[in-house]
mmCIF file of N, CA, C and O in Angstrom:
data_model
loop_
_atom_site.group_PDB
_atom_site.id
_atom_site.type_symbol
_atom_site.label_atom_id
_atom_site.label_comp_id
_atom_site.label_asym_id
_atom_site.label_seq_id
_atom_site.Cartn_x
_atom_site.Cartn_y
_atom_site.Cartn_z
ATOM 1 N N UNK A 1 21.683 -6.300 -9.839
ATOM 2 C CA UNK A 1 22.133 -5.774 -8.569
ATOM 3 C C UNK A 1 20.984 -5.804 -7.568
ATOM 4 O O UNK A 1 19.837 -5.506 -7.904
ATOM 5 N N UNK A 2 21.277 -6.143 -6.352
ATOM 6 C CA UNK A 2 20.260 -6.231 -5.307
ATOM 7 C C UNK A 2 20.100 -4.890 -4.588
ATOM 8 O O UNK A 2 21.075 -4.152 -4.431
ATOM 9 N N UNK A 3 18.882 -4.594 -4.109
ATOM 10 C CA UNK A 3 18.679 -3.364 -3.339
ATOM 11 C C UNK A 3 19.474 -3.405 -2.027
ATOM 12 O O UNK A 3 19.743 -4.465 -1.480
ATOM 13 N N UNK A 4 19.807 -2.230 -1.522
ATOM 14 C CA UNK A 4 20.519 -2.137 -0.242
ATOM 15 C C UNK A 4 19.628 -2.547 0.932
ATOM 16 O O UNK A 4 20.109 -3.047 1.938
ATOM 17 N N UNK A 5 18.334 -2.324 0.806
ATOM 18 C CA UNK A 5 17.378 -2.683 1.844
ATOM 19 C C UNK A 5 16.209 -3.405 1.194
ATOM 20 O O UNK A 5 15.712 -2.966 0.151
ATOM 21 N N UNK A 6 15.795 -4.490 1.796
ATOM 22 C CA UNK A 6 14.607 -5.208 1.327
ATOM 23 C C UNK A 6 13.656 -5.356 2.499
ATOM 24 O O UNK A 6 14.056 -5.770 3.590
ATOM 25 N N UNK A 7 12.398 -4.989 2.291
ATOM 26 C CA UNK A 7 11.368 -5.174 3.315
ATOM 27 C C UNK A 7 10.400 -6.241 2.840
ATOM 28 O O UNK A 7 10.198 -6.426 1.635
ATOM 29 N N UNK A 8 9.796 -6.927 3.793
ATOM 30 C CA UNK A 8 8.861 -8.005 3.477
ATOM 31 C C UNK A 8 7.611 -7.817 4.327
ATOM 32 O O UNK A 8 7.713 -7.664 5.547
ATOM 33 N N UNK A 9 6.441 -7.822 3.698
ATOM 34 C CA UNK A 9 5.219 -7.743 4.470
ATOM 35 C C UNK A 9 4.053 -7.213 3.667
ATOM 36 O O UNK A 9 4.194 -6.781 2.532
ATOM 37 N N UNK A 10 2.894 -7.250 4.309
ATOM 38 C CA UNK A 10 1.649 -6.854 3.658
ATOM 39 C C UNK A 10 1.447 -5.349 3.699
ATOM 40 O O UNK A 10 1.618 -4.716 4.738
ATOM 41 N N UNK A 11 1.092 -4.817 2.588
ATOM 42 C CA UNK A 11 0.655 -3.436 2.487
ATOM 43 C C UNK A 11 -0.809 -3.467 2.071
ATOM 44 O O UNK A 11 -1.214 -4.292 1.260
ATOM 45 N N UNK A 12 -1.595 -2.591 2.650
ATOM 46 C CA UNK A 12 -3.021 -2.536 2.340
ATOM 47 C C UNK A 12 -3.363 -1.200 1.700
ATOM 48 O O UNK A 12 -2.610 -0.235 1.814
ATOM 49 N N UNK A 13 -4.499 -1.161 1.057
ATOM 50 C CA UNK A 13 -5.034 0.094 0.554
ATOM 51 C C UNK A 13 -5.826 0.715 1.695
ATOM 52 O O UNK A 13 -6.693 0.070 2.282
ATOM 53 N N UNK A 14 -5.496 1.962 2.022
ATOM 54 C CA UNK A 14 -6.171 2.685 3.096
ATOM 55 C C UNK A 14 -7.170 3.646 2.461
ATOM 56 O O UNK A 14 -6.805 4.453 1.608
ATOM 57 N N UNK A 15 -8.410 3.533 2.884
ATOM 58 C CA UNK A 15 -9.433 4.512 2.526
ATOM 59 C C UNK A 15 -9.725 5.302 3.785
ATOM 60 O O UNK A 15 -10.299 4.780 4.742
ATOM 61 N N UNK A 16 -9.302 6.575 3.792
ATOM 62 C CA UNK A 16 -9.505 7.430 4.958
ATOM 63 C C UNK A 16 -10.600 8.442 4.650
ATOM 64 O O UNK A 16 -10.599 9.071 3.583
ATOM 65 N N UNK A 17 -11.540 8.583 5.578
ATOM 66 C CA UNK A 17 -12.627 9.541 5.390
ATOM 67 C C UNK A 17 -12.054 10.914 5.076
ATOM 68 O O UNK A 17 -11.047 11.335 5.652
ATOM 69 N N UNK A 18 -12.701 11.619 4.162
ATOM 70 C CA UNK A 18 -12.217 12.928 3.738
ATOM 71 C C UNK A 18 -12.569 14.025 4.737
ATOM 72 O O UNK A 18 -11.980 15.107 4.690
ATOM 73 N N UNK A 19 -13.493 13.748 5.638
ATOM 74 C CA UNK A 19 -13.904 14.745 6.628
ATOM 75 C C UNK A 19 -13.829 14.141 8.022
ATOM 76 O O UNK A 19 -13.918 12.925 8.196
ATOM 77 N N UNK A 20 -13.674 15.019 9.016
ATOM 78 C CA UNK A 20 -13.651 14.577 10.408
ATOM 79 C C UNK A 20 -15.017 14.036 10.825
ATOM 80 O O UNK A 20 -16.050 14.503 10.341
ATOM 81 N N UNK A 21 -14.986 13.098 11.743
ATOM 82 C CA UNK A 21 -16.219 12.608 12.336
ATOM 83 C C UNK A 21 -16.382 11.110 12.205
ATOM 84 O O UNK A 21 -15.545 10.425 11.611
ATOM 85 N N UNK A 22 -17.468 10.607 12.766
ATOM 86 C CA UNK A 22 -17.727 9.166 12.719
ATOM 87 C C UNK A 22 -17.822 8.653 11.284
ATOM 88 O O UNK A 22 -18.329 9.328 10.386
ATOM 89 N N UNK A 23 -17.361 7.458 11.095
ATOM 90 C CA UNK A 23 -17.327 6.843 9.775
ATOM 91 C C UNK A 23 -18.711 6.734 9.153
ATOM 92 O O UNK A 23 -18.863 6.827 7.936
ATOM 93 N N UNK A 24 -19.722 6.582 9.973
ATOM 94 C CA UNK A 24 -21.082 6.404 9.428
ATOM 95 C C UNK A 24 -21.566 7.628 8.647
ATOM 96 O O UNK A 24 -22.491 7.530 7.846
ATOM 97 N N UNK A 25 -20.934 8.785 8.861
ATOM 98 C CA UNK A 25 -21.335 9.994 8.142
ATOM 99 C C UNK A 25 -20.447 10.284 6.929
ATOM 100 O O UNK A 25 -20.709 11.216 6.180
ATOM 101 N N UNK A 26 -19.420 9.515 6.746
ATOM 102 C CA UNK A 26 -18.480 9.771 5.655
ATOM 103 C C UNK A 26 -19.035 9.261 4.325
ATOM 104 O O UNK A 26 -19.560 8.152 4.249
ATOM 105 N N UNK A 27 -18.911 10.077 3.308
ATOM 106 C CA UNK A 27 -19.332 9.641 1.975
ATOM 107 C C UNK A 27 -18.201 9.764 0.958
ATOM 108 O O UNK A 27 -18.326 9.263 -0.159
ATOM 109 N N UNK A 28 -17.102 10.418 1.335
ATOM 110 C CA UNK A 28 -15.949 10.538 0.452
ATOM 111 C C UNK A 28 -14.705 10.095 1.208
ATOM 112 O O UNK A 28 -14.563 10.351 2.410
ATOM 113 N N UNK A 29 -13.803 9.448 0.475
ATOM 114 C CA UNK A 29 -12.594 8.894 1.072
ATOM 115 C C UNK A 29 -11.383 9.218 0.209
ATOM 116 O O UNK A 29 -11.496 9.341 -1.004
ATOM 117 N N UNK A 30 -10.239 9.340 0.860
ATOM 118 C CA UNK A 30 -8.963 9.480 0.171
ATOM 119 C C UNK A 30 -8.285 8.120 0.171
ATOM 120 O O UNK A 30 -8.292 7.426 1.182
ATOM 121 N N UNK A 31 -7.706 7.758 -0.952
ATOM 122 C CA UNK A 31 -7.055 6.451 -1.112
ATOM 123 C C UNK A 31 -5.545 6.615 -1.048
ATOM 124 O O UNK A 31 -4.985 7.515 -1.663
ATOM 125 N N UNK A 32 -4.890 5.726 -0.281
ATOM 126 C CA UNK A 32 -3.430 5.705 -0.216
ATOM 127 C C UNK A 32 -2.990 4.305 0.179
ATOM 128 O O UNK A 32 -3.817 3.453 0.448
ATOM 129 N N UNK A 33 -1.707 4.089 0.206
ATOM 130 C CA UNK A 33 -1.215 2.787 0.658
ATOM 131 C C UNK A 33 -0.762 2.912 2.106
ATOM 132 O O UNK A 33 -0.376 3.985 2.559
ATOM 133 N N UNK A 34 -0.837 1.817 2.830
ATOM 134 C CA UNK A 34 -0.432 1.823 4.226
ATOM 135 C C UNK A 34 0.206 0.504 4.614
ATOM 136 O O UNK A 34 -0.303 -0.564 4.284
ATOM 137 N N UNK A 35 1.304 0.589 5.281
ATOM 138 C CA UNK A 35 2.018 -0.590 5.746
ATOM 139 C C UNK A 35 3.443 -0.203 6.055
ATOM 140 O O UNK A 35 4.098 0.472 5.254
ATOM 141 N N UNK A 36 3.921 -0.606 7.224
ATOM 142 C CA UNK A 36 5.271 -0.223 7.642
ATOM 143 C C UNK A 36 6.319 -0.662 6.637
ATOM 144 O O UNK A 36 7.277 0.078 6.363
ATOM 145 N N UNK A 37 6.164 -1.846 6.081
ATOM 146 C CA UNK A 37 7.185 -2.379 5.168
ATOM 147 C C UNK A 37 7.343 -1.505 3.934
ATOM 148 O O UNK A 37 8.465 -1.148 3.559
ATOM 149 N N UNK A 38 6.249 -1.158 3.311
ATOM 150 C CA UNK A 38 6.363 -0.329 2.109
ATOM 151 C C UNK A 38 6.734 1.105 2.460
ATOM 152 O O UNK A 38 7.491 1.744 1.733
ATOM 153 N N UNK A 39 6.256 1.618 3.596
ATOM 154 C CA UNK A 39 6.612 2.982 3.992
ATOM 155 C C UNK A 39 8.103 3.121 4.282
ATOM 156 O O UNK A 39 8.720 4.132 3.920
ATOM 157 N N UNK A 40 8.697 2.127 4.921
ATOM 158 C CA UNK A 40 10.145 2.166 5.173
ATOM 159 C C UNK A 40 10.900 2.116 3.851
ATOM 160 O O UNK A 40 11.850 2.879 3.631
ATOM 161 N N UNK A 41 10.488 1.236 2.955
ATOM 162 C CA UNK A 41 11.155 1.138 1.653
ATOM 163 C C UNK A 41 11.050 2.455 0.886
ATOM 164 O O UNK A 41 12.031 2.912 0.279
ATOM 165 N N UNK A 42 9.893 3.089 0.927
ATOM 166 C CA UNK A 42 9.713 4.380 0.248
ATOM 167 C C UNK A 42 10.613 5.438 0.880
ATOM 168 O O UNK A 42 11.266 6.218 0.179
ATOM 169 N N UNK A 43 10.672 5.472 2.205
ATOM 170 C CA UNK A 43 11.527 6.443 2.884
ATOM 171 C C UNK A 43 12.987 6.281 2.502
ATOM 172 O O UNK A 43 13.694 7.272 2.255
ATOM 173 N N UNK A 44 13.444 5.041 2.435
ATOM 174 C CA UNK A 44 14.831 4.775 2.049
ATOM 175 C C UNK A 44 15.080 5.227 0.607
ATOM 176 O O UNK A 44 16.096 5.857 0.311
ATOM 177 N N UNK A 45 14.135 4.928 -0.279
ATOM 178 C CA UNK A 45 14.280 5.346 -1.680
ATOM 179 C C UNK A 45 14.301 6.868 -1.797
ATOM 180 O O UNK A 45 15.075 7.423 -2.583
ATOM 181 N N UNK A 46 13.483 7.552 -1.008
ATOM 182 C CA UNK A 46 13.470 9.018 -1.041
ATOM 183 C C UNK A 46 14.775 9.620 -0.534
ATOM 184 O O UNK A 46 15.111 10.746 -0.873
ATOM 185 N N UNK A 47 15.492 8.863 0.292
ATOM 186 C CA UNK A 47 16.792 9.307 0.786
ATOM 187 C C UNK A 47 17.920 8.997 -0.202
ATOM 188 O O UNK A 47 19.090 9.237 0.086
ATOM 189 N N UNK A 48 17.564 8.445 -1.344
ATOM 190 C CA UNK A 48 18.543 8.196 -2.389
ATOM 191 C C UNK A 48 19.218 6.834 -2.336
ATOM 192 O O UNK A 48 20.179 6.594 -3.058
ATOM 193 N N UNK A 49 18.726 5.941 -1.511
ATOM 194 C CA UNK A 49 19.279 4.592 -1.422
ATOM 195 C C UNK A 49 18.354 3.642 -2.174
ATOM 196 O O UNK A 49 17.201 3.949 -2.457
ATOM 197 N N UNK A 50 18.843 2.446 -2.466
ATOM 198 C CA UNK A 50 18.009 1.476 -3.185
ATOM 199 C C UNK A 50 17.232 0.616 -2.191
ATOM 200 O O UNK A 50 17.754 0.222 -1.147
ATOM 201 N N UNK A 51 15.979 0.373 -2.522
ATOM 202 C CA UNK A 51 15.104 -0.397 -1.641
ATOM 203 C C UNK A 51 14.201 -1.298 -2.467
ATOM 204 O O UNK A 51 13.800 -0.956 -3.579
ATOM 205 N N UNK A 52 13.882 -2.437 -1.894
ATOM 206 C CA UNK A 52 12.955 -3.375 -2.520
ATOM 207 C C UNK A 52 11.884 -3.780 -1.525
ATOM 208 O O UNK A 52 12.095 -3.728 -0.309
ATOM 209 N N UNK A 53 10.752 -4.180 -2.041
ATOM 210 C CA UNK A 53 9.620 -4.600 -1.212
ATOM 211 C C UNK A 53 9.133 -5.939 -1.738
ATOM 212 O O UNK A 53 8.861 -6.085 -2.931
ATOM 213 N N UNK A 54 9.053 -6.927 -0.866
ATOM 214 C CA UNK A 54 8.551 -8.257 -1.218
ATOM 215 C C UNK A 54 7.199 -8.432 -0.544
ATOM 216 O O UNK A 54 7.073 -8.240 0.673
ATOM 217 N N UNK A 55 6.196 -8.810 -1.319
ATOM 218 C CA UNK A 55 4.858 -8.992 -0.764
ATOM 219 C C UNK A 55 4.003 -9.792 -1.734
ATOM 220 O O UNK A 55 4.472 -10.242 -2.785
ATOM 221 N N UNK A 56 2.752 -9.943 -1.354
ATOM 222 C CA UNK A 56 1.750 -10.565 -2.211
ATOM 223 C C UNK A 56 0.495 -9.714 -2.109
ATOM 224 O O UNK A 56 0.086 -9.334 -1.013
ATOM 225 N N UNK A 57 -0.077 -9.392 -3.247
ATOM 226 C CA UNK A 57 -1.307 -8.610 -3.298
ATOM 227 C C UNK A 57 -2.311 -9.371 -4.156
ATOM 228 O O UNK A 57 -1.953 -10.292 -4.894
ATOM 229 N N UNK A 58 -3.549 -8.964 -4.068
ATOM 230 C CA UNK A 58 -4.564 -9.571 -4.914
ATOM 231 C C UNK A 58 -4.332 -9.214 -6.374
ATOM 232 O O UNK A 58 -3.811 -8.146 -6.691
ATOM 233 N N UNK A 59 -4.740 -10.105 -7.244
ATOM 234 C CA UNK A 59 -4.674 -9.832 -8.685
ATOM 235 C C UNK A 59 -5.931 -9.049 -9.055
ATOM 236 O O UNK A 59 -6.822 -9.545 -9.736
ATOM 237 N N UNK A 60 -5.997 -7.844 -8.547
ATOM 238 C CA UNK A 60 -7.158 -6.983 -8.733
ATOM 239 C C UNK A 60 -6.684 -5.546 -8.929
ATOM 240 O O UNK A 60 -5.485 -5.270 -8.871
ATOM 241 N N UNK A 61 -7.595 -4.647 -9.166
ATOM 242 C CA UNK A 61 -7.215 -3.259 -9.434
ATOM 243 C C UNK A 61 -6.518 -2.608 -8.249
ATOM 244 O O UNK A 61 -5.597 -1.814 -8.429
ATOM 245 N N UNK A 62 -6.924 -2.930 -7.029
ATOM 246 C CA UNK A 62 -6.269 -2.329 -5.872
ATOM 247 C C UNK A 62 -4.852 -2.858 -5.691
ATOM 248 O O UNK A 62 -3.953 -2.113 -5.304
ATOM 249 N N UNK A 63 -4.637 -4.123 -5.979
ATOM 250 C CA UNK A 63 -3.285 -4.669 -5.935
ATOM 251 C C UNK A 63 -2.392 -4.000 -6.964
ATOM 252 O O UNK A 63 -1.238 -3.666 -6.690
ATOM 253 N N UNK A 64 -2.930 -3.788 -8.152
ATOM 254 C CA UNK A 64 -2.170 -3.111 -9.204
ATOM 255 C C UNK A 64 -1.883 -1.660 -8.821
ATOM 256 O O UNK A 64 -0.808 -1.127 -9.108
ATOM 257 N N UNK A 65 -2.836 -1.029 -8.142
ATOM 258 C CA UNK A 65 -2.624 0.341 -7.647
ATOM 259 C C UNK A 65 -1.453 0.374 -6.671
ATOM 260 O O UNK A 65 -0.586 1.243 -6.763
ATOM 261 N N UNK A 66 -1.441 -0.569 -5.708
ATOM 262 C CA UNK A 66 -0.362 -0.594 -4.719
ATOM 263 C C UNK A 66 1.005 -0.735 -5.382
ATOM 264 O O UNK A 66 1.927 0.036 -5.100
ATOM 265 N N UNK A 67 1.123 -1.722 -6.244
ATOM 266 C CA UNK A 67 2.421 -1.976 -6.872
ATOM 267 C C UNK A 67 2.849 -0.784 -7.722
ATOM 268 O O UNK A 67 3.999 -0.340 -7.656
ATOM 269 N N UNK A 68 1.934 -0.235 -8.476
ATOM 270 C CA UNK A 68 2.254 0.915 -9.322
ATOM 271 C C UNK A 68 2.665 2.126 -8.486
ATOM 272 O O UNK A 68 3.655 2.806 -8.795
ATOM 273 N N UNK A 69 1.940 2.388 -7.425
ATOM 274 C CA UNK A 69 2.217 3.530 -6.565
ATOM 275 C C UNK A 69 3.571 3.400 -5.875
ATOM 276 O O UNK A 69 4.361 4.348 -5.834
ATOM 277 N N UNK A 70 3.855 2.221 -5.350
ATOM 278 C CA UNK A 70 5.108 2.008 -4.635
ATOM 279 C C UNK A 70 6.291 1.987 -5.608
ATOM 280 O O UNK A 70 7.345 2.554 -5.326
ATOM 281 N N UNK A 71 6.110 1.378 -6.764
ATOM 282 C CA UNK A 71 7.153 1.408 -7.799
ATOM 283 C C UNK A 71 7.425 2.855 -8.218
ATOM 284 O O UNK A 71 8.570 3.245 -8.453
ATOM 285 N N UNK A 72 6.361 3.658 -8.295
ATOM 286 C CA UNK A 72 6.508 5.066 -8.657
ATOM 287 C C UNK A 72 7.338 5.867 -7.668
ATOM 288 O O UNK A 72 7.852 6.930 -7.995
ATOM 289 N N UNK A 73 7.472 5.356 -6.456
ATOM 290 C CA UNK A 73 8.301 5.998 -5.430
ATOM 291 C C UNK A 73 9.762 5.554 -5.520
ATOM 292 O O UNK A 73 10.584 5.937 -4.692
ATOM 293 N N UNK A 74 10.084 4.717 -6.507
ATOM 294 C CA UNK A 74 11.459 4.287 -6.700
ATOM 295 C C UNK A 74 11.823 2.991 -6.006
ATOM 296 O O UNK A 74 13.002 2.652 -5.902
ATOM 297 N N UNK A 75 10.830 2.251 -5.536
ATOM 298 C CA UNK A 75 11.069 0.984 -4.838
ATOM 299 C C UNK A 75 10.995 -0.161 -5.837
ATOM 300 O O UNK A 75 10.088 -0.206 -6.680
ATOM 301 N N UNK A 76 11.919 -1.098 -5.739
ATOM 302 C CA UNK A 76 11.913 -2.297 -6.583
ATOM 303 C C UNK A 76 10.761 -3.195 -6.133
ATOM 304 O O UNK A 76 10.736 -3.662 -4.997
ATOM 305 N N UNK A 77 9.804 -3.430 -7.016
ATOM 306 C CA UNK A 77 8.643 -4.277 -6.711
ATOM 307 C C UNK A 77 8.666 -5.573 -7.516
ATOM 308 O O UNK A 77 7.645 -6.247 -7.640
ATOM 309 N N UNK A 78 9.818 -5.931 -8.042
ATOM 310 C CA UNK A 78 9.902 -7.099 -8.924
ATOM 311 C C UNK A 78 9.606 -8.421 -8.214
ATOM 312 O O UNK A 78 9.318 -9.413 -8.880
ATOM 313 N N UNK A 79 9.663 -8.445 -6.898
ATOM 314 C CA UNK A 79 9.377 -9.684 -6.149
ATOM 315 C C UNK A 79 7.980 -9.701 -5.542
ATOM 316 O O UNK A 79 7.656 -10.577 -4.740
ATOM 317 N N UNK A 80 7.143 -8.747 -5.923
ATOM 318 C CA UNK A 80 5.744 -8.754 -5.476
ATOM 319 C C UNK A 80 4.967 -9.711 -6.364
ATOM 320 O O UNK A 80 5.102 -9.684 -7.591
ATOM 321 N N UNK A 81 4.189 -10.560 -5.764
ATOM 322 C CA UNK A 81 3.392 -11.554 -6.494
ATOM 323 C C UNK A 81 1.910 -11.195 -6.417
ATOM 324 O O UNK A 81 1.437 -10.695 -5.402
ATOM 325 N N UNK A 82 1.214 -11.490 -7.504
ATOM 326 C CA UNK A 82 -0.236 -11.292 -7.564
ATOM 327 C C UNK A 82 -0.926 -12.630 -7.325
ATOM 328 O O UNK A 82 -0.531 -13.640 -7.897
ATOM 329 N N UNK A 83 -1.964 -12.626 -6.489
ATOM 330 C CA UNK A 83 -2.700 -13.845 -6.172
ATOM 331 C C UNK A 83 -4.157 -13.667 -6.598
ATOM 332 O O UNK A 83 -4.851 -12.788 -6.094
ATOM 333 N N UNK A 84 -4.608 -14.500 -7.504
ATOM 334 C CA UNK A 84 -5.984 -14.361 -8.005
ATOM 335 C C UNK A 84 -7.014 -14.959 -7.063
ATOM 336 O O UNK A 84 -8.215 -14.768 -7.248
ATOM 337 N N UNK A 85 -6.566 -15.670 -6.030
ATOM 338 C CA UNK A 85 -7.494 -16.307 -5.092
ATOM 339 C C UNK A 85 -7.835 -15.439 -3.886
ATOM 340 O O UNK A 85 -8.812 -15.703 -3.195
ATOM 341 N N UNK A 86 -7.027 -14.447 -3.592
ATOM 342 C CA UNK A 86 -7.243 -13.599 -2.417
ATOM 343 C C UNK A 86 -7.185 -12.124 -2.808
ATOM 344 O O UNK A 86 -6.250 -11.711 -3.490
ATOM 345 N N UNK A 87 -8.150 -11.337 -2.373
ATOM 346 C CA UNK A 87 -8.150 -9.922 -2.732
ATOM 347 C C UNK A 87 -7.127 -9.125 -1.927
ATOM 348 O O UNK A 87 -6.670 -9.550 -0.861
ATOM 349 N N UNK A 88 -6.792 -7.973 -2.430
ATOM 350 C CA UNK A 88 -5.905 -7.051 -1.741
ATOM 351 C C UNK A 88 -6.581 -6.574 -0.457
ATOM 352 O O UNK A 88 -7.777 -6.296 -0.437
ATOM 353 N N UNK A 89 -5.796 -6.466 0.615
ATOM 354 C CA UNK A 89 -6.324 -6.034 1.907
ATOM 355 C C UNK A 89 -6.731 -4.572 1.911
ATOM 356 O O UNK A 89 -6.108 -3.735 1.268
ATOM 357 N N UNK A 90 -7.798 -4.276 2.662
ATOM 358 C CA UNK A 90 -8.309 -2.918 2.792
ATOM 359 C C UNK A 90 -8.286 -2.492 4.245
ATOM 360 O O UNK A 90 -8.497 -3.293 5.153
ATOM 361 N N UNK A 91 -8.067 -1.214 4.449
ATOM 362 C CA UNK A 91 -8.123 -0.617 5.775
ATOM 363 C C UNK A 91 -8.965 0.639 5.642
ATOM 364 O O UNK A 91 -8.608 1.556 4.891
ATOM 365 N N UNK A 92 -10.087 0.693 6.317
ATOM 366 C CA UNK A 92 -10.984 1.844 6.253
ATOM 367 C C UNK A 92 -10.834 2.607 7.560
ATOM 368 O O UNK A 92 -10.986 2.040 8.651
ATOM 369 N N UNK A 93 -10.541 3.896 7.454
ATOM 370 C CA UNK A 93 -10.134 4.671 8.619
ATOM 371 C C UNK A 93 -10.977 5.921 8.804
ATOM 372 O O UNK A 93 -11.206 6.674 7.855
ATOM 373 N N UNK A 94 -11.415 6.133 10.043
ATOM 374 C CA UNK A 94 -12.075 7.398 10.389
ATOM 375 C C UNK A 94 -11.028 8.491 10.468
ATOM 376 O O UNK A 94 -9.880 8.239 10.790
ATOM 377 N N UNK A 95 -11.465 9.689 10.205
ATOM 378 C CA UNK A 95 -10.587 10.844 10.375
ATOM 379 C C UNK A 95 -11.098 11.628 11.582
ATOM 380 O O UNK A 95 -12.148 12.260 11.531
ATOM 381 N N UNK A 96 -10.350 11.527 12.658
ATOM 382 C CA UNK A 96 -10.722 12.237 13.878
ATOM 383 C C UNK A 96 -9.506 13.026 14.349
ATOM 384 O O UNK A 96 -8.462 12.455 14.628
ATOM 385 N N UNK A 97 -9.650 14.351 14.371
ATOM 386 C CA UNK A 97 -8.530 15.195 14.806
ATOM 387 C C UNK A 97 -8.823 15.848 16.128
ATOM 388 O O UNK A 97 -9.879 15.850 16.635
#
């Protein structure tokens, strides 16, 4: 059976500074996934509907983290491909409130 909603696109691993201020002073980071495609799929799954996410991630630990985390939210990740030639994308973010 196919999911009711399928999203396609890149999701990156976001490392956000654990404290407010310029990035140059940050020494600890919180890790999460970020990307509209996976966030929409997760939201739909949390609402009790079926959702799938199609993408490509690096064949590395961060790629495995993304797929595992998103699958854990109830999203079908069976069409996500691992690429050993390109690493998973990273997004490093300052925390400024």
